[in-house]
Amino acid sequence: MTENSENDWKAQTALVHGGVTRSHFGETSEAIYLTQGFVYDSAEAAEARFKGEEPGFVYSRYANPTVDMFERRMCALEGAEEARAMSSGMAAVTAALLCSLRAGDHVVAGRALFGSCRWVVETLMPRYGIETTLVDGAKLENWKAAVRPNTKLFFLESPTNPTLEVADIAGVAALANEVGGRLVVDNVFATPLLQKPLELGAHVVVYSATKHIDGQGRCLGGVVLSDREWIDEQLQDFFRHTGPSLSPFNAWTLLKGLETLPLRVRQQTESAGRIADLLADHPKVARVIYPGREDHPQADIIARQMKGGSTLICAELKGGKKGAFAFENALKIFQISNNLGDAKSLITHPATTTHKNLSDEARAELGIGDGTLRLSLGLEDGDDLLADIERALDVI
Ligand SMILES: *Cc1c(COP(=O)(O)O)cnc(C)c1O
């Protein structure tokens, strides 16, 4: 096996070559090691491997060569010391949150969370004696006010789903340091290219690799990245013994997805910027929230912590649910789907799909109205997408 040296590479190079480990066949494309276990040359070798005295793989629930390549490529991209890949974004979020908590601890989280993340914080954690407080994460003072003597963990998503609200990552990270807690950031909406939570001071970053990292709607996957000490001492045992491992086949798909991530995110962000401007100026649209526009409510924080706009747009149509549904149904290229970060442009009506389980009050708090739509830009020609949106707005 030969290894590449990946120091000092820019993202686009690291995403093509980072983490590659070649077998003795010298394959160009990374190999898929579809195996559960590994064999040892001798009983002594097995003993040494289990003792950790000899490097190598033991069982694919713990580590696998293809999964390892994906983890190392993610580390190179994120600038993290260590990573653990998981079977889905939710497996990654749950492991990152629960691995270091125990009954009696307190967690503060931004209330605008992906639905399942909110369920883990609001419903699951209290069952095990973990206290949780959800705050309006857009204002730093809300995070400060929620701190208790037993606060151990802060959790946020930024930009949020679906209203693309932004939290001050450096500010919350500083607060976490002040009180001896840790900040976990769900960076799915920003992608690893447009925002670097670890550089901003966050302690742990999590992804649903199902979204932009796969980017072609094929596999579920997730990944947790942090410093080596935290992964070894907090995450590793939880990961090893609860078994949220990523399949080698899916790891391979995600590894190949990473190769084209910068090209895709650049193209999607460019189309999103054009469509956000079109929607913002349209008489049938009440409001557009887009991190790349100067009229975003938190444009100042975005300028400090993000490197670009977003591949997603949140738009509020004037006609309420009726107008939103008519618009969705009139689109020809955009597909109605709750996924995001895909090669195909997608649109979803959060109030009746991704956020239908929230109370009317909770939805109102998050700014999700009956006319709210979330658009995820794909890889189609930008002119075609613009024409699709314009035509659909005309007919409603
Ligand atoms: C999709 C998503 C998740 C969950 O990821 P899965 O791969 O679907 O389990 C978590 N957080 C955010 C922000 C997401 O968009």
mmCIF file of C-alpha atoms and ligand atoms in Angstrom:
data_model
loop_
_atom_site.group_PDB
_atom_site.id
_atom_site.type_symbol
_atom_site.label_atom_id
_atom_site.label_comp_id
_atom_site.label_asym_id
_atom_site.label_seq_id
_atom_site.Cartn_x
_atom_site.Cartn_y
_atom_site.Cartn_z
ATOM 1 C CA MET A 1 0.000 0.000 0.000
ATOM 2 C CA THR A 2 1.268 3.461 -0.850
ATOM 3 C CA GLU A 3 0.090 6.699 0.647
ATOM 4 C CA ASN A 4 -0.155 10.183 -0.788
ATOM 5 C CA SER A 5 1.184 13.114 1.154
ATOM 6 C CA GLU A 6 -1.660 15.570 1.372
ATOM 7 C CA ASN A 7 -0.212 18.471 3.293
ATOM 8 C CA ASP A 8 -0.766 21.939 1.867
ATOM 9 C CA TRP A 9 -3.176 20.895 -0.852
ATOM 10 C CA LYS A 10 -5.998 23.236 -1.716
ATOM 11 C CA ALA A 11 -9.522 21.823 -1.307
ATOM 12 C CA GLN A 12 -9.994 20.955 -4.957
ATOM 13 C CA THR A 13 -6.812 18.861 -4.997
ATOM 14 C CA ALA A 14 -7.468 17.231 -1.617
ATOM 15 C CA LEU A 15 -10.918 16.206 -2.831
ATOM 16 C CA VAL A 16 -9.447 14.267 -5.758
ATOM 17 C CA HIS A 17 -6.350 12.754 -4.129
ATOM 18 C CA GLY A 18 -6.846 13.038 -0.352
ATOM 19 C CA GLY A 19 -6.927 9.830 1.653
ATOM 20 C CA VAL A 20 -6.084 7.508 -1.265
ATOM 21 C CA THR A 21 -4.656 4.148 -0.232
ATOM 22 C CA ARG A 22 -3.859 1.890 -3.192
ATOM 23 C CA SER A 23 -3.700 -1.879 -3.097
ATOM 24 C CA HIS A 24 -0.814 -3.759 -4.755
ATOM 25 C CA PHE A 25 -2.817 -3.639 -8.020
ATOM 26 C CA GLY A 26 -2.292 0.116 -8.268
ATOM 27 C CA GLU A 27 -5.894 0.850 -9.224
ATOM 28 C CA THR A 28 -6.614 4.434 -10.378
ATOM 29 C CA SER A 29 -10.052 4.681 -8.807
ATOM 30 C CA GLU A 30 -10.341 3.837 -5.124
ATOM 31 C CA ALA A 31 -11.152 0.185 -4.387
ATOM 32 C CA ILE A 32 -14.331 -0.921 -2.637
ATOM 33 C CA TYR A 33 -13.383 -3.260 0.200
ATOM 34 C CA LEU A 34 -16.730 -4.945 0.609
ATOM 35 C CA THR A 35 -15.758 -7.129 3.537
ATOM 36 C CA GLN A 36 -16.997 -7.548 7.088
ATOM 37 C CA GLY A 37 -13.768 -8.878 8.542
ATOM 38 C CA PHE A 38 -10.048 -9.375 7.977
ATOM 39 C CA VAL A 39 -7.748 -12.392 8.267
ATOM 40 C CA TYR A 40 -4.441 -12.541 10.116
ATOM 41 C CA ASP A 41 -1.217 -14.318 9.138
ATOM 42 C CA SER A 42 -0.928 -15.955 12.548
ATOM 43 C CA ALA A 43 -2.511 -16.170 15.982
ATOM 44 C CA GLU A 44 0.207 -13.821 17.213
ATOM 45 C CA ALA A 45 -0.678 -11.301 14.498
ATOM 46 C CA ALA A 46 -4.355 -11.438 15.534
ATOM 47 C CA GLU A 47 -3.358 -10.859 19.156
ATOM 48 C CA ALA A 48 -1.132 -7.904 18.206
ATOM 49 C CA ARG A 49 -3.869 -6.384 16.020
ATOM 50 C CA PHE A 50 -6.423 -6.635 18.837
ATOM 51 C CA LYS A 51 -3.987 -5.147 21.322
ATOM 52 C CA GLY A 52 -3.454 -2.234 18.938
ATOM 53 C CA GLU A 53 0.256 -3.040 18.789
ATOM 54 C CA GLU A 54 0.126 -3.600 15.052
ATOM 55 C CA PRO A 55 -1.744 -1.306 12.651
ATOM 56 C CA GLY A 56 -4.491 -2.793 10.531
ATOM 57 C CA PHE A 57 -8.167 -3.521 10.343
ATOM 58 C CA VAL A 58 -10.105 -5.842 12.637
ATOM 59 C CA TYR A 59 -13.797 -5.577 11.785
ATOM 60 C CA SER A 60 -15.719 -3.243 9.481
ATOM 61 C CA ARG A 61 -18.001 -2.017 12.261
ATOM 62 C CA TYR A 62 -14.877 -0.331 13.691
ATOM 63 C CA ALA A 63 -13.025 0.622 10.514
ATOM 64 C CA ASN A 64 -12.766 -0.408 6.870
ATOM 65 C CA PRO A 65 -10.207 0.613 4.191
ATOM 66 C CA THR A 66 -12.767 2.276 1.864
ATOM 67 C CA VAL A 67 -14.516 4.025 4.750
ATOM 68 C CA ASP A 68 -11.088 5.089 6.011
ATOM 69 C CA MET A 69 -10.302 6.734 2.651
ATOM 70 C CA PHE A 70 -13.553 8.684 2.852
ATOM 71 C CA GLU A 71 -12.803 9.772 6.443
ATOM 72 C CA ARG A 72 -9.306 10.914 5.530
ATOM 73 C CA ARG A 73 -10.500 12.826 2.482
ATOM 74 C CA MET A 74 -13.086 14.582 4.665
ATOM 75 C CA CYS A 75 -10.358 15.457 7.199
ATOM 76 C CA ALA A 76 -8.218 16.955 4.424
ATOM 77 C CA LEU A 77 -11.163 19.070 3.263
ATOM 78 C CA GLU A 78 -12.299 20.176 6.692
ATOM 79 C CA GLY A 79 -8.867 20.675 8.223
ATOM 80 C CA ALA A 80 -9.813 18.247 11.013
ATOM 81 C CA GLU A 81 -7.511 15.792 12.773
ATOM 82 C CA GLU A 82 -9.975 12.921 12.823
ATOM 83 C CA ALA A 83 -13.324 11.797 11.444
ATOM 84 C CA ARG A 84 -15.769 8.944 11.829
ATOM 85 C CA ALA A 85 -18.091 8.166 8.942
ATOM 86 C CA MET A 86 -21.591 6.952 9.762
ATOM 87 C CA SER A 87 -24.544 5.376 8.007
ATOM 88 C CA SER A 88 -26.622 8.569 7.822
ATOM 89 C CA GLY A 89 -26.568 12.199 8.849
ATOM 90 C CA MET A 90 -28.814 11.387 11.797
ATOM 91 C CA ALA A 91 -26.496 8.596 12.964
ATOM 92 C CA ALA A 92 -23.682 11.171 12.891
ATOM 93 C CA VAL A 93 -25.652 13.860 14.726
ATOM 94 C CA THR A 94 -26.927 11.428 17.373
ATOM 95 C CA ALA A 95 -23.473 9.994 18.025
ATOM 96 C CA ALA A 96 -21.827 13.438 18.121
ATOM 97 C CA LEU A 97 -24.387 14.679 20.647
ATOM 98 C CA LEU A 98 -24.906 11.649 22.879
ATOM 99 C CA CYS A 99 -21.381 10.225 23.075
ATOM 100 C CA SER A 100 -20.174 12.702 25.667
ATOM 101 C CA LEU A 101 -23.407 13.388 27.590
ATOM 102 C CA ARG A 102 -24.862 11.764 30.686
ATOM 103 C CA ALA A 103 -27.970 12.182 32.842
ATOM 104 C CA GLY A 104 -27.903 15.538 34.614
ATOM 105 C CA ASP A 105 -26.075 17.385 31.827
ATOM 106 C CA HIS A 106 -27.650 20.339 30.060
ATOM 107 C CA VAL A 107 -27.686 21.103 26.332
ATOM 108 C CA VAL A 108 -28.483 24.409 24.624
ATOM 109 C CA ALA A 109 -29.532 24.171 20.976
ATOM 110 C CA GLY A 110 -30.800 26.551 18.322
ATOM 111 C CA ARG A 111 -34.512 25.864 17.885
ATOM 112 C CA ALA A 112 -34.338 26.015 14.078
ATOM 113 C CA LEU A 113 -33.075 22.462 13.575
ATOM 114 C CA PHE A 114 -33.604 19.776 10.978
ATOM 115 C CA GLY A 115 -36.735 17.905 12.160
ATOM 116 C CA SER A 116 -35.011 14.741 13.383
ATOM 117 C CA CYS A 117 -32.250 16.736 15.102
ATOM 118 C CA ARG A 118 -34.934 18.635 16.958
ATOM 119 C CA TRP A 119 -36.593 15.364 18.011
ATOM 120 C CA VAL A 120 -33.275 14.041 19.396
ATOM 121 C CA VAL A 121 -32.777 17.217 21.453
ATOM 122 C CA GLU A 122 -36.372 17.907 22.468
ATOM 123 C CA THR A 123 -37.766 14.386 22.953
ATOM 124 C CA LEU A 124 -35.022 11.756 23.150
ATOM 125 C CA MET A 125 -32.476 13.447 25.403
ATOM 126 C CA PRO A 126 -34.913 14.320 28.229
ATOM 127 C CA ARG A 127 -35.948 10.629 28.358
ATOM 128 C CA TYR A 128 -32.433 9.835 29.490
ATOM 129 C CA GLY A 129 -32.252 12.637 32.025
ATOM 130 C CA ILE A 130 -30.443 15.169 29.841
ATOM 131 C CA GLU A 131 -31.878 18.677 30.238
ATOM 132 C CA THR A 132 -32.312 20.670 27.027
ATOM 133 C CA THR A 133 -33.144 24.267 26.150
ATOM 134 C CA LEU A 134 -34.042 25.425 22.649
ATOM 135 C CA VAL A 135 -33.239 29.049 21.880
ATOM 136 C CA ASP A 136 -33.759 31.492 19.032
ATOM 137 C CA GLY A 137 -30.205 30.975 17.818
ATOM 138 C CA ALA A 138 -29.965 34.112 15.699
ATOM 139 C CA LYS A 139 -29.147 36.231 18.754
ATOM 140 C CA LEU A 140 -26.012 35.498 20.757
ATOM 141 C CA GLU A 141 -27.564 36.841 23.984
ATOM 142 C CA ASN A 142 -30.170 34.042 23.879
ATOM 143 C CA TRP A 143 -27.401 31.438 24.024
ATOM 144 C CA LYS A 144 -25.783 33.242 26.971
ATOM 145 C CA ALA A 145 -29.082 33.536 28.855
ATOM 146 C CA ALA A 146 -29.746 29.783 28.508
ATOM 147 C CA VAL A 147 -26.489 28.651 30.144
ATOM 148 C CA ARG A 148 -26.816 26.713 33.421
ATOM 149 C CA PRO A 149 -24.089 25.441 35.750
ATOM 150 C CA ASN A 150 -24.452 21.970 34.172
ATOM 151 C CA THR A 151 -24.375 23.121 30.503
ATOM 152 C CA LYS A 152 -22.031 20.776 28.644
ATOM 153 C CA LEU A 153 -22.990 21.079 25.013
ATOM 154 C CA PHE A 154 -24.154 23.653 22.473
ATOM 155 C CA PHE A 155 -25.659 22.546 19.176
ATOM 156 C CA LEU A 156 -26.575 24.591 16.141
ATOM 157 C CA GLU A 157 -27.305 24.442 12.474
ATOM 158 C CA SER A 158 -26.327 27.429 10.309
ATOM 159 C CA PRO A 159 -27.774 28.359 7.889
ATOM 160 C CA THR A 160 -30.908 26.683 9.172
ATOM 161 C CA ASN A 161 -33.448 24.535 7.416
ATOM 162 C CA PRO A 162 -35.564 25.906 5.780
ATOM 163 C CA THR A 163 -35.405 29.618 6.587
ATOM 164 C CA LEU A 164 -31.618 30.001 6.127
ATOM 165 C CA GLU A 165 -31.231 31.867 9.388
ATOM 166 C CA VAL A 166 -27.644 32.255 10.556
ATOM 167 C CA ALA A 167 -26.057 31.865 13.999
ATOM 168 C CA ASP A 168 -22.795 33.484 15.101
ATOM 169 C CA ILE A 169 -20.599 30.372 15.236
ATOM 170 C CA ALA A 170 -17.513 32.136 16.624
ATOM 171 C CA GLY A 171 -19.674 33.818 19.280
ATOM 172 C CA VAL A 172 -21.306 30.579 20.463
ATOM 173 C CA ALA A 173 -17.917 28.783 20.353
ATOM 174 C CA ALA A 174 -16.403 31.481 22.588
ATOM 175 C CA LEU A 175 -19.327 31.095 25.009
ATOM 176 C CA ALA A 176 -18.825 27.307 25.038
ATOM 177 C CA ASN A 177 -15.135 27.793 25.878
ATOM 178 C CA GLU A 178 -16.026 30.253 28.629
ATOM 179 C CA VAL A 179 -18.315 27.783 30.397
ATOM 180 C CA GLY A 180 -16.258 24.662 29.658
ATOM 181 C CA GLY A 181 -18.684 23.223 27.126
ATOM 182 C CA ARG A 182 -18.395 22.122 23.494
ATOM 183 C CA LEU A 183 -20.031 23.404 20.345
ATOM 184 C CA VAL A 184 -21.291 20.934 17.747
ATOM 185 C CA VAL A 185 -22.208 22.466 14.362
ATOM 186 C CA ASP A 186 -24.421 20.765 11.768
ATOM 187 C CA ASN A 187 -22.840 22.252 8.635
ATOM 188 C CA VAL A 188 -24.998 20.534 6.025
ATOM 189 C CA PHE A 189 -26.595 23.626 4.518
ATOM 190 C CA ALA A 190 -23.312 25.531 4.182
ATOM 191 C CA THR A 191 -21.313 22.558 2.829
ATOM 192 C CA PRO A 192 -17.639 22.156 3.848
ATOM 193 C CA LEU A 193 -16.715 24.629 1.092
ATOM 194 C CA LEU A 194 -18.748 27.679 2.082
ATOM 195 C CA GLN A 195 -18.199 27.573 5.858
ATOM 196 C CA LYS A 196 -15.477 26.152 8.110
ATOM 197 C CA PRO A 197 -16.916 25.749 11.631
ATOM 198 C CA LEU A 198 -13.686 24.349 13.117
ATOM 199 C CA GLU A 199 -11.768 27.448 11.947
ATOM 200 C CA LEU A 200 -14.472 29.576 13.577
ATOM 201 C CA GLY A 201 -13.865 27.822 16.902
ATOM 202 C CA ALA A 202 -16.498 25.059 16.875
ATOM 203 C CA HIS A 203 -15.298 21.833 18.503
ATOM 204 C CA VAL A 204 -17.157 19.290 16.405
ATOM 205 C CA VAL A 205 -18.675 19.472 12.915
ATOM 206 C CA VAL A 206 -21.244 17.025 11.546
ATOM 207 C CA TYR A 207 -22.577 16.376 8.053
ATOM 208 C CA SER A 208 -25.320 14.465 6.418
ATOM 209 C CA ALA A 209 -23.202 13.236 3.489
ATOM 210 C CA THR A 210 -26.528 12.279 1.902
ATOM 211 C CA LYS A 211 -26.808 15.875 0.698
ATOM 212 C CA HIS A 212 -24.095 17.749 -1.236
ATOM 213 C CA ILE A 213 -21.310 15.233 -0.523
ATOM 214 C CA ASP A 214 -23.053 12.464 -2.435
ATOM 215 C CA GLY A 215 -24.722 15.145 -4.498
ATOM 216 C CA GLN A 216 -26.451 12.792 -6.888
ATOM 217 C CA GLY A 217 -29.234 11.417 -4.719
ATOM 218 C CA ARG A 218 -27.862 7.894 -4.292
ATOM 219 C CA CYS A 219 -26.623 7.039 -0.789
ATOM 220 C CA LEU A 220 -27.245 7.951 2.809
ATOM 221 C CA GLY A 221 -24.192 8.793 4.857
ATOM 222 C CA GLY A 222 -22.865 10.999 7.616
ATOM 223 C CA VAL A 223 -19.601 12.103 9.139
ATOM 224 C CA VAL A 224 -18.375 13.595 12.430
ATOM 225 C CA LEU A 225 -15.106 15.573 12.471
ATOM 226 C CA SER A 226 -13.139 16.922 15.401
ATOM 227 C CA ASP A 227 -9.760 16.833 17.133
ATOM 228 C CA ARG A 228 -8.128 13.461 17.709
ATOM 229 C CA GLU A 229 -8.435 13.607 21.477
ATOM 230 C CA TRP A 230 -12.213 14.094 21.418
ATOM 231 C CA ILE A 231 -12.741 11.391 18.798
ATOM 232 C CA ASP A 232 -10.532 8.915 20.691
ATOM 233 C CA GLU A 233 -11.838 9.666 24.150
ATOM 234 C CA GLN A 234 -15.489 10.587 23.597
ATOM 235 C CA LEU A 235 -16.745 9.319 20.279
ATOM 236 C CA GLN A 236 -14.753 6.153 19.624
ATOM 237 C CA ASP A 237 -16.311 3.792 22.195
ATOM 238 C CA PHE A 238 -19.831 5.016 21.449
ATOM 239 C CA PHE A 239 -19.227 4.543 17.716
ATOM 240 C CA ARG A 240 -17.601 1.131 18.074
ATOM 241 C CA HIS A 241 -20.192 -0.372 20.366
ATOM 242 C CA THR A 242 -23.444 1.115 19.041
ATOM 243 C CA GLY A 243 -22.624 0.353 15.394
ATOM 244 C CA PRO A 244 -23.709 3.279 13.189
ATOM 245 C CA SER A 245 -20.992 2.332 10.665
ATOM 246 C CA LEU A 246 -21.108 3.369 7.018
ATOM 247 C CA SER A 247 -21.194 0.625 4.397
ATOM 248 C CA PRO A 248 -18.003 0.434 2.268
ATOM 249 C CA PHE A 249 -20.083 0.706 -0.889
ATOM 250 C CA ASN A 250 -21.704 3.927 0.283
ATOM 251 C CA ALA A 251 -18.315 5.227 1.464
ATOM 252 C CA TRP A 252 -16.973 4.657 -2.038
ATOM 253 C CA THR A 253 -19.916 6.518 -3.610
ATOM 254 C CA LEU A 254 -19.371 9.437 -1.234
ATOM 255 C CA LEU A 255 -15.611 9.381 -1.878
ATOM 256 C CA LYS A 256 -16.277 9.779 -5.596
ATOM 257 C CA GLY A 257 -18.879 12.459 -4.811
ATOM 258 C CA LEU A 258 -16.202 14.494 -3.030
ATOM 259 C CA GLU A 259 -14.146 14.674 -6.240
ATOM 260 C CA THR A 260 -16.756 16.859 -7.916
ATOM 261 C CA LEU A 261 -18.050 18.707 -4.822
ATOM 262 C CA PRO A 262 -16.385 22.089 -5.587
ATOM 263 C CA LEU A 263 -17.623 22.080 -9.204
ATOM 264 C CA ARG A 264 -21.145 21.223 -8.138
ATOM 265 C CA VAL A 265 -21.377 23.665 -5.239
ATOM 266 C CA ARG A 266 -19.991 26.484 -7.412
ATOM 267 C CA GLN A 267 -22.533 25.828 -10.177
ATOM 268 C CA GLN A 268 -25.441 25.409 -7.736
ATOM 269 C CA THR A 269 -24.528 28.577 -5.830
ATOM 270 C CA GLU A 270 -24.300 30.574 -9.061
ATOM 271 C CA SER A 271 -27.776 29.411 -10.156
ATOM 272 C CA ALA A 272 -29.167 30.005 -6.654
ATOM 273 C CA GLY A 273 -27.889 33.595 -6.655
ATOM 274 C CA ARG A 274 -29.564 34.315 -10.007
ATOM 275 C CA ILE A 275 -32.858 32.726 -8.975
ATOM 276 C CA ALA A 276 -32.869 34.447 -5.574
ATOM 277 C CA ASP A 277 -32.574 37.811 -7.348
ATOM 278 C CA LEU A 278 -35.354 36.925 -9.781
ATOM 279 C CA LEU A 279 -37.684 35.842 -6.966
ATOM 280 C CA ALA A 280 -36.856 38.862 -4.785
ATOM 281 C CA ASP A 281 -37.945 41.255 -7.542
ATOM 282 C CA HIS A 282 -41.109 39.362 -8.474
ATOM 283 C CA PRO A 283 -44.527 40.819 -7.511
ATOM 284 C CA LYS A 284 -45.942 37.372 -6.557
ATOM 285 C CA VAL A 285 -43.168 36.771 -4.022
ATOM 286 C CA ALA A 286 -43.481 38.252 -0.527
ATOM 287 C CA ARG A 287 -39.956 37.561 0.715
ATOM 288 C CA VAL A 288 -36.720 35.841 -0.227
ATOM 289 C CA ILE A 289 -34.072 34.731 2.245
ATOM 290 C CA TYR A 290 -30.752 33.990 0.589
ATOM 291 C CA PRO A 291 -27.365 34.125 2.351
ATOM 292 C CA GLY A 292 -25.740 35.609 -0.772
ATOM 293 C CA ARG A 293 -27.974 38.707 -0.796
ATOM 294 C CA GLU A 294 -27.321 41.930 1.047
ATOM 295 C CA ASP A 295 -30.893 42.024 2.335
ATOM 296 C CA HIS A 296 -30.390 38.806 4.353
ATOM 297 C CA PRO A 297 -31.314 39.719 7.973
ATOM 298 C CA GLN A 298 -27.862 38.640 9.199
ATOM 299 C CA ALA A 299 -25.725 39.766 6.264
ATOM 300 C CA ASP A 300 -23.068 41.037 8.715
ATOM 301 C CA ILE A 301 -22.507 37.591 10.301
ATOM 302 C CA ILE A 302 -22.553 35.944 6.865
ATOM 303 C CA ALA A 303 -19.804 38.294 5.668
ATOM 304 C CA ARG A 304 -17.700 37.218 8.671
ATOM 305 C CA GLN A 305 -18.225 33.477 8.613
ATOM 306 C CA MET A 306 -19.273 32.284 5.143
ATOM 307 C CA LYS A 307 -17.281 32.162 1.935
ATOM 308 C CA GLY A 308 -20.230 32.328 -0.422
ATOM 309 C CA GLY A 309 -23.999 32.309 -0.738
ATOM 310 C CA SER A 310 -25.818 29.004 -0.632
ATOM 311 C CA THR A 311 -27.132 26.303 -2.922
ATOM 312 C CA LEU A 312 -30.535 26.785 -1.237
ATOM 313 C CA ILE A 313 -33.127 29.534 -1.281
ATOM 314 C CA CYS A 314 -36.088 30.160 1.009
ATOM 315 C CA ALA A 315 -38.983 32.041 -0.614
ATOM 316 C CA GLU A 316 -42.385 33.084 0.701
ATOM 317 C CA LEU A 317 -45.068 33.254 -1.994
ATOM 318 C CA LYS A 318 -47.916 35.712 -1.618
ATOM 319 C CA GLY A 319 -50.731 33.241 -2.297
ATOM 320 C CA GLY A 320 -50.229 31.120 0.859
ATOM 321 C CA LYS A 321 -50.489 27.334 0.595
ATOM 322 C CA LYS A 322 -52.617 27.546 -2.561
ATOM 323 C CA GLY A 323 -50.085 29.763 -4.329
ATOM 324 C CA ALA A 324 -47.143 27.651 -3.156
ATOM 325 C CA PHE A 325 -48.751 24.394 -4.313
ATOM 326 C CA ALA A 326 -49.754 25.884 -7.687
ATOM 327 C CA PHE A 327 -46.185 27.096 -8.182
ATOM 328 C CA GLU A 328 -44.670 23.717 -7.288
ATOM 329 C CA ASN A 329 -47.088 21.935 -9.624
ATOM 330 C CA ALA A 330 -46.376 24.349 -12.483
ATOM 331 C CA LEU A 331 -42.606 23.768 -12.415
ATOM 332 C CA LYS A 332 -41.295 21.402 -15.074
ATOM 333 C CA ILE A 333 -37.589 21.062 -14.301
ATOM 334 C CA PHE A 334 -37.667 21.424 -10.504
ATOM 335 C CA GLN A 335 -38.842 18.188 -8.906
ATOM 336 C CA ILE A 336 -40.974 18.173 -5.759
ATOM 337 C CA SER A 337 -38.756 16.449 -3.205
ATOM 338 C CA ASN A 338 -37.606 16.996 0.374
ATOM 339 C CA ASN A 339 -33.979 16.113 -0.398
ATOM 340 C CA LEU A 340 -31.351 18.761 -1.073
ATOM 341 C CA GLY A 341 -27.884 19.230 -2.536
ATOM 342 C CA ASP A 342 -28.814 16.955 -5.448
ATOM 343 C CA ALA A 343 -27.831 17.226 -9.136
ATOM 344 C CA LYS A 344 -31.540 17.737 -9.791
ATOM 345 C CA SER A 345 -33.180 20.995 -8.738
ATOM 346 C CA LEU A 346 -35.688 20.283 -5.979
ATOM 347 C CA ILE A 347 -38.454 22.206 -4.279
ATOM 348 C CA THR A 348 -40.316 21.471 -1.062
ATOM 349 C CA HIS A 349 -43.160 22.985 0.933
ATOM 350 C CA PRO A 350 -41.848 22.658 4.517
ATOM 351 C CA ALA A 351 -45.154 23.313 6.318
ATOM 352 C CA THR A 352 -46.743 20.177 4.820
ATOM 353 C CA THR A 353 -43.642 17.960 4.530
ATOM 354 C CA THR A 354 -40.351 18.361 6.419
ATOM 355 C CA HIS A 355 -41.846 20.492 9.212
ATOM 356 C CA LYS A 356 -45.387 19.093 9.366
ATOM 357 C CA ASN A 357 -44.778 17.516 12.802
ATOM 358 C CA LEU A 358 -44.179 20.862 14.488
ATOM 359 C CA SER A 359 -47.048 22.697 16.165
ATOM 360 C CA ASP A 360 -48.473 25.718 14.319
ATOM 361 C CA GLU A 361 -46.871 27.862 16.993
ATOM 362 C CA ALA A 362 -43.407 26.295 16.582
ATOM 363 C CA ARG A 363 -43.650 26.722 12.810
ATOM 364 C CA ALA A 364 -44.612 30.373 13.214
ATOM 365 C CA GLU A 365 -41.628 30.908 15.550
ATOM 366 C CA LEU A 366 -39.338 29.554 12.849
ATOM 367 C CA GLY A 367 -40.858 31.783 10.196
ATOM 368 C CA ILE A 368 -42.302 28.876 8.213
ATOM 369 C CA GLY A 369 -45.527 30.156 6.669
ATOM 370 C CA ASP A 370 -48.120 28.509 4.428
ATOM 371 C CA GLY A 371 -46.471 30.145 1.418
ATOM 372 C CA THR A 372 -42.890 29.201 2.361
ATOM 373 C CA LEU A 373 -40.935 27.121 -0.141
ATOM 374 C CA ARG A 374 -37.386 25.784 -0.014
ATOM 375 C CA LEU A 375 -35.496 25.488 -3.279
ATOM 376 C CA SER A 376 -32.364 23.374 -3.702
ATOM 377 C CA LEU A 377 -30.504 24.209 -6.895
ATOM 378 C CA GLY A 378 -29.216 21.422 -9.090
ATOM 379 C CA LEU A 379 -26.781 21.155 -11.961
ATOM 380 C CA GLU A 380 -29.115 21.975 -14.854
ATOM 381 C CA ASP A 381 -28.357 24.962 -17.086
ATOM 382 C CA GLY A 382 -29.009 28.155 -15.104
ATOM 383 C CA ASP A 383 -30.957 29.761 -17.973
ATOM 384 C CA ASP A 384 -33.326 26.785 -18.119
ATOM 385 C CA LEU A 385 -33.908 26.961 -14.365
ATOM 386 C CA LEU A 386 -34.597 30.682 -14.508
ATOM 387 C CA ALA A 387 -37.066 30.169 -17.351
ATOM 388 C CA ASP A 388 -38.817 27.364 -15.421
ATOM 389 C CA ILE A 389 -39.294 29.620 -12.377
ATOM 390 C CA GLU A 390 -40.457 32.603 -14.437
ATOM 391 C CA ARG A 391 -42.978 30.562 -16.378
ATOM 392 C CA ALA A 392 -44.374 28.904 -13.231
ATOM 393 C CA LEU A 393 -44.773 32.297 -11.534
ATOM 394 C CA ASP A 394 -46.610 33.589 -14.609
ATOM 395 C CA VAL A 395 -49.215 30.830 -14.595
ATOM 396 C CA ILE A 396 -50.187 30.998 -10.901
HETATM 397 C C1 LIG B 1 -30.644 15.791 6.001
HETATM 398 C C2 LIG B 1 -30.144 16.460 7.203
HETATM 399 C C3 LIG B 1 -29.818 15.734 8.352
HETATM 400 C C4 LIG B 1 -30.016 14.227 8.449
HETATM 401 O O1 LIG B 1 -29.312 13.538 7.489
HETATM 402 P P1 LIG B 1 -29.737 12.064 6.959
HETATM 403 O O2 LIG B 1 -28.598 11.695 6.088
HETATM 404 O O3 LIG B 1 -31.027 12.233 6.250
HETATM 405 O O4 LIG B 1 -29.870 11.201 8.152
HETATM 406 C C5 LIG B 1 -29.339 16.423 9.443
HETATM 407 N N1 LIG B 1 -29.184 17.748 9.419
HETATM 408 C C6 LIG B 1 -29.500 18.487 8.325
HETATM 409 C C7 LIG B 1 -29.328 19.954 8.372
HETATM 410 C C8 LIG B 1 -29.986 17.872 7.185
HETATM 411 O O5 LIG B 1 -30.308 18.604 6.110
#
